[in-house]
Structure formats: structure tokens, C-alpha cells
Short mmCIF file of C-alpha atoms and ligand atoms in Angstrom, two decimals:
data_model
loop_
_atom_site.label_atom_id
_atom_site.label_comp_id
_atom_site.label_asym_id
_atom_site.label_seq_id
_atom_site.Cartn_x
_atom_site.Cartn_y
_atom_site.Cartn_z
CA MET A 1 82.96 150.56 87.75
CA ILE A 2 79.50 151.33 86.41
CA LEU A 3 77.31 154.16 87.66
CA SER A 4 73.61 153.24 87.49
CA ILE A 5 70.53 155.43 87.84
CA GLU A 6 66.92 154.43 88.55
CA SER A 7 63.97 156.87 88.36
CA SER A 8 61.18 154.89 86.70
CA CYS A 9 58.60 155.65 89.41
CA ASP A 10 58.90 157.12 92.91
CA ASP A 11 62.39 156.04 94.00
CA SER A 12 65.47 158.11 93.14
CA ALA A 13 68.44 155.76 93.31
CA ILE A 14 72.06 155.65 92.19
CA ALA A 15 74.54 152.79 92.55
CA ILE A 16 78.14 152.07 91.66
CA THR A 17 79.04 148.47 90.81
CA GLU A 18 82.50 147.04 90.19
CA ILE A 19 82.52 145.31 86.82
CA ALA A 20 85.01 142.51 87.49
CA THR A 21 83.63 141.40 90.87
CA LYS A 22 79.97 142.60 90.64
CA LYS A 23 80.60 144.14 94.05
CA LEU A 24 78.27 146.96 95.06
CA ILE A 25 80.55 149.87 95.92
CA PHE A 26 77.86 152.49 96.58
CA HIS A 27 74.07 152.47 96.72
CA LYS A 28 71.67 155.15 97.83
CA LYS A 29 67.94 155.49 97.38
CA ILE A 30 65.64 158.36 98.30
CA SER A 31 62.00 157.23 98.35
CA GLN A 32 59.07 159.57 97.88
CA GLU A 33 56.49 157.44 99.69
CA LEU A 34 55.66 160.12 102.22
CA GLU A 35 55.08 162.80 99.59
CA HIS A 36 52.73 160.59 97.54
CA SER A 37 50.98 159.04 100.54
CA VAL A 38 48.44 161.86 100.88
CA TYR A 39 47.28 161.19 97.29
CA GLY A 40 47.02 157.40 97.75
CA GLY A 41 49.29 156.81 94.77
CA VAL A 42 52.15 158.25 92.74
CA VAL A 43 51.56 161.68 91.16
CA PRO A 44 53.89 161.67 88.11
CA GLU A 45 54.65 165.40 87.93
CA LEU A 46 55.38 165.59 91.65
CA ALA A 47 57.59 162.49 91.35
CA ALA A 48 59.56 164.10 88.50
CA ARG A 49 60.14 167.25 90.54
CA LEU A 50 61.33 165.22 93.52
CA HIS A 51 63.74 163.22 91.29
CA ALA A 52 65.16 166.52 89.99
CA GLU A 53 66.01 167.43 93.60
CA ALA A 54 67.14 164.03 94.89
CA LEU A 55 69.24 162.64 92.02
CA PRO A 56 71.82 165.48 91.93
CA LYS A 57 72.20 165.19 95.74
CA ILE A 58 73.03 161.48 95.46
CA LEU A 59 75.29 162.03 92.43
CA GLU A 60 77.31 164.54 94.45
CA GLU A 61 78.24 161.69 96.83
CA CYS A 62 79.49 159.62 93.89
CA LYS A 63 82.05 162.19 92.74
CA PRO A 64 85.03 160.45 94.43
CA TYR A 65 84.40 157.44 92.15
CA PHE A 66 84.11 159.36 88.86
CA SER A 67 87.68 158.67 87.69
CA GLY A 68 87.06 154.91 87.88
CA LEU A 69 83.80 154.86 85.90
CA LYS A 70 83.69 152.90 82.63
CA ALA A 71 80.00 153.40 81.74
CA VAL A 72 76.71 154.84 82.96
CA ALA A 73 73.59 152.66 83.00
CA VAL A 74 70.09 154.07 83.33
CA THR A 75 66.52 152.74 83.35
CA ILE A 76 64.88 153.71 80.04
CA THR A 77 61.77 151.51 80.11
CA PRO A 78 59.09 150.87 81.40
CA GLY A 79 57.92 153.54 83.83
CA LEU A 80 56.48 157.02 84.00
CA SER A 81 57.85 159.02 81.07
CA VAL A 82 58.29 162.23 83.08
CA THR A 83 60.30 160.45 85.78
CA LEU A 84 62.35 158.21 83.44
CA VAL A 85 63.49 161.37 81.66
CA GLU A 86 65.02 162.73 84.88
CA GLY A 87 67.38 159.75 85.13
CA VAL A 88 68.14 159.71 81.42
CA ILE A 89 69.06 163.42 81.34
CA MET A 90 71.48 162.84 84.20
CA ALA A 91 72.95 159.72 82.58
CA LYS A 92 73.53 161.58 79.31
CA ALA A 93 75.21 164.46 81.15
CA VAL A 94 77.53 162.06 83.02
CA SER A 95 78.27 160.16 79.80
CA ILE A 96 79.24 163.34 77.91
CA ALA A 97 81.15 164.93 80.80
CA LEU A 98 83.23 161.82 81.53
CA GLY A 99 83.41 160.52 77.95
CA ILE A 100 82.03 157.09 78.90
CA PRO A 101 79.39 154.96 77.11
CA LEU A 102 75.68 154.91 77.94
CA ILE A 103 73.71 151.75 78.67
CA GLY A 104 69.89 151.77 78.52
CA VAL A 105 68.39 149.23 80.91
CA ASN A 106 64.94 147.60 80.95
CA HIS A 107 63.58 147.92 84.50
CA LEU A 108 61.93 144.48 84.34
CA ILE A 109 65.27 142.84 83.51
CA GLY A 110 66.61 144.87 86.44
CA HIS A 111 64.13 143.14 88.75
CA ILE A 112 65.28 139.74 87.44
CA PHE A 113 68.90 140.65 88.15
CA SER A 114 67.98 141.81 91.67
CA LEU A 115 68.42 138.09 92.40
CA PHE A 116 72.11 138.36 91.52
CA ILE A 117 73.40 141.46 93.35
CA GLU A 118 77.09 140.79 94.07
CA LYS A 119 76.61 137.29 92.60
CA GLU A 120 77.02 135.41 89.34
CA ALA A 121 73.75 135.01 87.42
CA VAL A 122 72.30 131.50 87.12
CA PHE A 123 69.99 130.52 84.28
CA PRO A 124 67.60 129.07 83.13
CA LEU A 125 64.94 130.38 85.49
CA THR A 126 61.18 130.69 85.63
CA VAL A 127 60.46 134.11 87.13
CA LEU A 128 57.29 135.56 88.64
CA LEU A 129 57.52 139.37 88.61
CA VAL A 130 55.04 141.02 90.97
CA SER A 131 55.37 144.79 91.23
CA GLY A 132 53.28 147.92 91.11
CA GLY A 133 53.25 147.93 87.32
CA HIS A 134 53.54 144.24 86.41
CA THR A 135 52.37 140.74 87.20
CA GLN A 136 53.98 138.32 84.78
CA VAL A 137 55.69 134.98 84.47
CA MET A 138 58.83 134.83 82.36
CA GLU A 139 61.06 132.04 81.10
CA VAL A 140 64.57 133.45 81.36
CA ALA A 141 67.29 131.60 79.45
CA SER A 142 69.77 134.49 79.49
CA LEU A 143 69.96 138.28 79.48
CA GLU A 144 68.95 138.32 75.84
CA ASP A 145 66.50 135.42 75.84
CA ILE A 146 63.48 136.27 78.00
CA LYS A 147 59.96 135.15 77.10
CA THR A 148 56.80 136.29 78.90
CA VAL A 149 54.49 133.28 79.21
CA ALA A 150 51.71 134.85 81.32
CA LYS A 151 50.79 138.42 82.22
CA SER A 152 48.06 140.56 83.71
CA MET A 153 45.18 141.64 81.51
CA ASP A 154 44.56 144.71 83.68
CA ASP A 155 45.82 145.75 87.14
CA SER A 156 48.89 144.26 88.76
CA PHE A 157 49.20 142.35 92.04
CA GLY A 158 51.03 145.22 93.83
CA GLU A 159 48.74 147.86 92.36
CA SER A 160 45.68 146.02 93.71
CA PHE A 161 47.18 146.25 97.23
CA ASP A 162 47.75 149.99 96.65
CA LYS A 163 44.15 150.47 95.52
CA VAL A 164 42.71 148.52 98.47
CA ALA A 165 44.77 150.61 100.91
CA LYS A 166 43.54 153.75 99.16
CA MET A 167 39.89 152.61 99.50
CA MET A 168 40.50 152.17 103.22
CA LYS A 169 42.36 155.54 103.37
CA LEU A 170 45.42 153.84 104.85
CA GLY A 171 48.15 155.49 102.76
CA TYR A 172 50.70 154.45 100.13
CA PRO A 173 52.30 152.06 99.24
CA GLY A 174 49.50 149.70 100.09
CA GLY A 175 51.42 146.41 99.95
CA PRO A 176 53.13 146.47 103.35
CA ILE A 177 50.11 148.20 104.98
CA ILE A 178 47.59 145.60 103.76
CA GLU A 179 49.96 142.69 104.51
CA LYS A 180 50.31 143.90 108.12
CA LEU A 181 46.57 144.46 108.54
CA ALA A 182 45.77 141.06 106.98
CA LYS A 183 47.78 139.26 109.67
CA GLU A 184 45.13 140.24 112.23
CA GLY A 185 42.17 139.28 110.03
CA ASP A 186 40.10 136.24 109.08
CA ARG A 187 41.05 135.10 105.58
CA LYS A 188 37.75 133.25 105.10
CA LYS A 189 35.42 136.02 106.28
CA TYR A 190 34.82 137.50 102.81
CA ASN A 191 34.22 135.08 100.02
CA PHE A 192 35.72 137.06 97.13
CA THR A 193 35.71 135.25 93.79
CA VAL A 194 39.12 134.09 92.63
CA PRO A 195 39.78 135.88 89.30
CA LEU A 196 39.65 133.73 86.13
CA HIS A 197 39.28 130.55 88.19
CA GLN A 198 37.06 128.94 85.58
CA SER A 199 39.04 130.23 82.63
CA PRO A 200 41.57 127.99 80.89
CA LEU A 201 43.70 131.10 80.26
CA ILE A 202 47.05 131.29 81.99
CA ALA A 203 46.84 135.02 82.69
CA PHE A 204 46.17 137.35 85.60
CA SER A 205 43.45 139.88 86.35
CA TYR A 206 42.93 142.04 89.42
CA SER A 207 40.34 144.63 88.39
CA GLY A 208 37.32 142.42 89.26
CA LEU A 209 38.73 141.52 92.67
CA LYS A 210 39.49 145.19 93.31
CA ASN A 211 35.86 146.11 92.58
CA SER A 212 34.53 143.35 94.86
CA VAL A 213 36.75 144.68 97.63
CA ARG A 214 35.48 148.20 96.96
CA LEU A 215 31.88 147.04 97.46
CA ALA A 216 32.85 145.27 100.68
CA VAL A 217 34.67 148.36 101.99
CA GLU A 218 31.70 150.60 101.17
CA ALA A 219 29.31 148.27 103.00
CA SER A 220 31.44 147.92 106.12
CA CYS A 221 33.02 149.84 108.97
CA GLU A 222 36.68 150.21 109.97
CA ASP A 223 36.48 147.22 112.32
CA ASP A 224 35.92 144.96 109.30
CA TYR A 225 39.00 146.21 107.38
CA LYS A 226 41.35 143.59 108.79
CA ASP A 227 39.05 140.76 107.64
CA ILE A 228 38.63 142.39 104.21
CA ALA A 229 42.43 142.81 103.92
CA ALA A 230 43.03 139.17 104.95
CA SER A 231 40.38 137.78 102.58
CA PHE A 232 41.66 140.00 99.75
CA GLU A 233 45.31 138.97 100.26
CA HIS A 234 44.26 135.31 100.36
CA VAL A 235 42.31 135.51 97.08
CA ALA A 236 44.92 137.70 95.34
CA THR A 237 47.53 135.07 96.21
CA LEU A 238 45.30 132.08 95.43
CA HIS A 239 44.78 133.51 91.93
CA ILE A 240 48.54 133.41 91.28
CA ILE A 241 48.81 129.91 92.78
CA GLN A 242 45.96 128.54 90.63
CA LYS A 243 47.48 129.94 87.44
CA LEU A 244 51.00 128.77 88.29
CA LYS A 245 49.62 125.30 89.06
CA LYS A 246 48.10 125.22 85.59
CA TYR A 247 51.34 126.44 84.01
CA PHE A 248 53.47 123.94 85.91
CA LYS A 249 51.35 121.11 84.42
CA GLU A 250 52.64 122.22 81.01
CA VAL A 251 56.13 123.29 82.07
CA PRO A 252 57.28 121.79 85.38
CA PRO A 253 59.48 124.26 87.29
CA LYS A 254 63.13 123.52 88.05
CA THR A 255 64.42 126.82 89.39
CA PHE A 256 61.73 129.37 90.20
CA ALA A 257 62.17 132.97 91.36
CA ILE A 258 59.86 135.72 92.65
CA VAL A 259 61.01 139.30 92.06
CA GLY A 260 59.59 142.84 92.22
CA GLY A 261 58.38 145.04 95.07
CA ALA A 262 55.48 142.75 95.95
CA SER A 263 57.77 139.70 96.19
CA ALA A 264 58.40 140.95 99.74
CA ASN A 265 54.90 139.66 100.60
CA LEU A 266 55.38 136.75 103.00
CA TYR A 267 51.94 135.21 102.43
CA LEU A 268 52.72 134.95 98.70
CA ARG A 269 56.26 133.65 99.37
CA ARG A 270 54.92 130.91 101.67
CA ALA A 271 52.18 129.86 99.22
CA ILE A 272 54.66 129.57 96.36
CA LYS A 273 57.12 127.63 98.53
CA GLU A 274 54.34 125.08 99.21
CA LEU A 275 53.41 124.94 95.52
CA LEU A 276 57.01 124.18 94.52
CA LYS A 277 57.50 121.40 97.09
CA PRO A 278 56.01 118.49 95.09
CA HIS A 279 58.11 119.58 92.08
CA GLY A 280 61.31 119.59 94.13
CA ALA A 281 62.04 122.97 92.53
CA GLU A 282 64.43 125.49 94.03
CA LEU A 283 63.05 128.93 95.01
CA LEU A 284 65.23 132.01 94.50
CA LEU A 285 64.35 135.31 96.19
CA SER A 286 65.98 138.72 96.17
CA GLU A 287 67.20 140.16 99.43
CA LEU A 288 64.34 142.22 100.90
CA LYS A 289 66.23 145.50 100.36
CA TYR A 290 66.49 144.75 96.61
CA CYS A 291 62.84 143.67 96.05
CA SER A 292 61.51 147.20 95.56
CA ASP A 293 62.93 149.57 92.97
CA ASN A 294 66.63 150.27 93.36
CA ALA A 295 69.70 151.18 91.34
CA ALA A 296 71.80 148.17 92.40
CA MET A 297 69.69 145.91 90.13
CA ILE A 298 70.08 148.37 87.24
CA GLY A 299 73.85 148.39 87.79
CA ARG A 300 73.90 144.58 87.89
CA VAL A 301 72.25 144.47 84.43
CA GLY A 302 74.61 147.28 83.38
CA VAL A 303 77.60 145.04 84.13
CA GLU A 304 76.19 142.25 81.88
CA MET A 305 75.42 144.73 79.10
CA TYR A 306 78.86 146.38 79.43
CA GLU A 307 80.55 143.02 78.97
CA LYS A 308 78.46 142.44 75.82
CA GLU A 309 79.13 146.04 74.64
CA MET A 310 75.40 146.76 74.48
CA PHE A 311 75.80 150.54 74.41
CA SER A 312 73.38 153.28 73.30
CA LEU A 313 74.17 156.47 71.45
CA CYS A 314 73.42 159.62 73.39
CA ASP A 315 71.33 161.15 70.57
CA GLU A 316 69.33 157.98 70.09
CA MET A 317 68.56 157.05 73.69
CA GLU A 318 64.87 157.68 74.40
CA VAL A 319 62.57 156.69 77.22
CA CYS A 320 59.72 154.29 76.56
CA PRO A 321 56.92 154.28 79.21
CA LYS A 322 55.55 150.92 78.09
CA SER A 323 57.74 147.92 77.58
CA VAL A 324 57.05 144.29 76.94
CA ILE A 325 59.43 141.41 77.22
O1 LIG B 401 58.94 146.91 92.17
P1 LIG B 401 58.33 148.07 92.84
O2 LIG B 401 59.12 148.78 93.92
O3 LIG B 401 57.89 149.17 91.81
C1 LIG B 401 57.42 148.85 90.52
O4 LIG B 401 58.27 148.51 89.67
O5 LIG B 401 56.18 148.90 90.37
O6 LIG B 401 56.93 147.57 93.45
C2 LIG B 401 56.13 148.41 94.20
C3 LIG B 401 54.82 147.68 94.46
C4 LIG B 401 53.76 148.57 95.09
O7 LIG B 401 52.54 148.38 94.40
C5 LIG B 401 53.69 148.05 96.51
O8 LIG B 401 52.43 148.21 97.14
C6 LIG B 401 53.99 146.58 96.29
O9 LIG B 401 55.03 146.58 95.33
N1 LIG B 401 54.43 145.91 97.53
C7 LIG B 401 53.75 144.90 98.12
C8 LIG B 401 54.45 144.61 99.31
N2 LIG B 401 55.55 145.44 99.39
C9 LIG B 401 55.50 146.23 98.29
N3 LIG B 401 52.63 144.26 97.74
C10 LIG B 401 52.18 143.29 98.56
N4 LIG B 401 52.78 142.95 99.73
C11 LIG B 401 53.91 143.58 100.14
N5 LIG B 401 54.49 143.24 101.28
ZN1 LIG B 402 59.99 147.98 89.81
#
């Protein structure tokens, strides 16, 4: 079995995955949403302190499995450096104590493999990753052959939901809050400009939309928030649809997947389903519980890397806050 640890942002999670069957033997996650909610976003130093408390508690529960562990996998990139370090320190300690190899996992590849928890992986795939840190489209041929074909020039899709919720003082994370509020609102009430709609670029941008929403929030009262949320969600989604439409003209999709925390958004899921229809392309989605950050997806990548003997030396393993694929 492989022990996997995730601490790239505000979720402390540990999983144990059986190598031969990919079966998830154990998975526990302690989220810090409540603690960060008062600040309207993740405070890195607070997150690191909370990981230092939560991770050892979860590891304690894994002790009965220690004798069966063959490797320890841990997220090393991308993420907040102070929180990544918490997971890496623990992984190194487990690796030394049990004399088992270390595997350094890229969190973004983890999100791709969230599609294949307890399953065989199927490639090739075109993947849209929408999370708090990333909005990007990737062509995935295999674990080791991933190309980013479009990415955000500034904020991410999920982050823009967080910022809008913060403007409205509604708490954190903003995604589920804004999605719920938007259901009651009029999507056409605010005519926000769709980002980059006249640009030939196949890229994403959310900072302009965020600022337009800020102006609308400042000029309105609480009764208008549902219409602002609905109009914002509509335009944020339409932006992705317009850019994917452009991309699909160049590279028609065959199997398409949406991953990452914001892939839980039903308005986005529905819009992409419609977009794929004329192409007859299949849509893959992660189970809702594996959309947001978790250690099961890190363990699933760990299994692939273990089989390919992609190990890291303890002395050489370092965290890297920024990562590109
Ligand atoms: O993948 P994830 O758990 O963490 C990162 O790797 O960033 O994604 C978290 C992000 C947050 O920005 C959160 O607001 C967003 O995903 N999110 C959503 C929804 N659920 C979570 N965004 C839009 N709609 C949702 N339903
Ligand atoms: Zn993530």
C-alpha cells in the first residue's frame, strides 16, 4: 500500500491506497474552511499551523497499516510553500522511520487522477482544470506526457468566486456560496463583459470580470446580490465555453474531463455537457467528494509513480510553490 499526504492549501488529508487494486483503504481529510472564513480567504501561516495539528492526528489512525506500506507519496508542488512543507516533513519522517521510498507528486496531476480513484486510468484525455489556483486546459496522453494548451493570465475561475463572495462578505470558500445564491438570481440582470471575447487568444482571464463585479457590488444593496451572483456565474462560465469552442475548432474533443474544486459547479458542468454534444464527445467527471483537494488523488498518482519507480531522494526533495505543466 501507499500512504499519501496532501497539504498544498487548506485541507489536511492522508490516504492509503492498495497498489495492485488501486483500492482506497483509508482516506481522511480535515478542512480548515471555518478557520479561514473570517478572513475571506486562506491565511498561509494559519493554514500551516493547522496542518501541523491535523496531520499527526490523521497519521495516528494509519498506524495499523504501517507494516504494509511500500512507499509514501506527498504533494510537493504547486501550493503554499509553508503548507506544502508540513506534508513533506511528515512524508520524510515516515520514509526514514519505515525505510520506504518517497514519491513527490504534482498536485495538478493529482486532480487529473481524481478521475480514476479505484479505477484504471484511461488516456488520451482533454482536461479542463478549474480550481482555486488554476484554470487551464491540458492534453493528457499519459502520466508523463501532459501539455497545457490554455491557461489563465491572472486569477482563476475558483478564485474569482472566492473574491466575489468576499466582496459580498459571505464567507469562504466562495464557490459553493455563490453557486447557491446564483440559483435564485437573474443571470441577465447585469451585463458584465465576457473576458477576452474579442481576442483570438485561447486563454483565460478573470481579473477584469472581478473588478466589474466589485463596482456592481459597491453600487448595490444586499437584495441585488443574487442577481449579481447569477450574472457573474453566467459570464464566468460563458468565458470558458467561448474559449473551449475556439479550441475545439482546432482540436475536436473525443474524451473531455473537468477536474478541480470548481468542477463541482453544476452550471459549468451543464454548459460543458451542451458544448460537447455536437462533437459526440464523452464527458468524464470526478466524484463530488474527490473534486476538491484530497489525498486519495495524490495516492492514485503515487501508485502510477511507484510502478514506474519514480522515487525522490529524501535530501533532494524540495517543495515548489509554483508549478507549470
Ligand atoms: O481544487 P481545490 O479544492 O483547491 C485548489 O487546488 O485550489 O479548489 C478550491 C476552489 C475554491 O476557489 C472554491 O471556491 C472553488 O474551488 N469551488 C467552486 C465550487 N466549489 C468549490 N467554484 C465554483 N463553484 C463551486 N460549486
Ligand atoms: Zn487543488
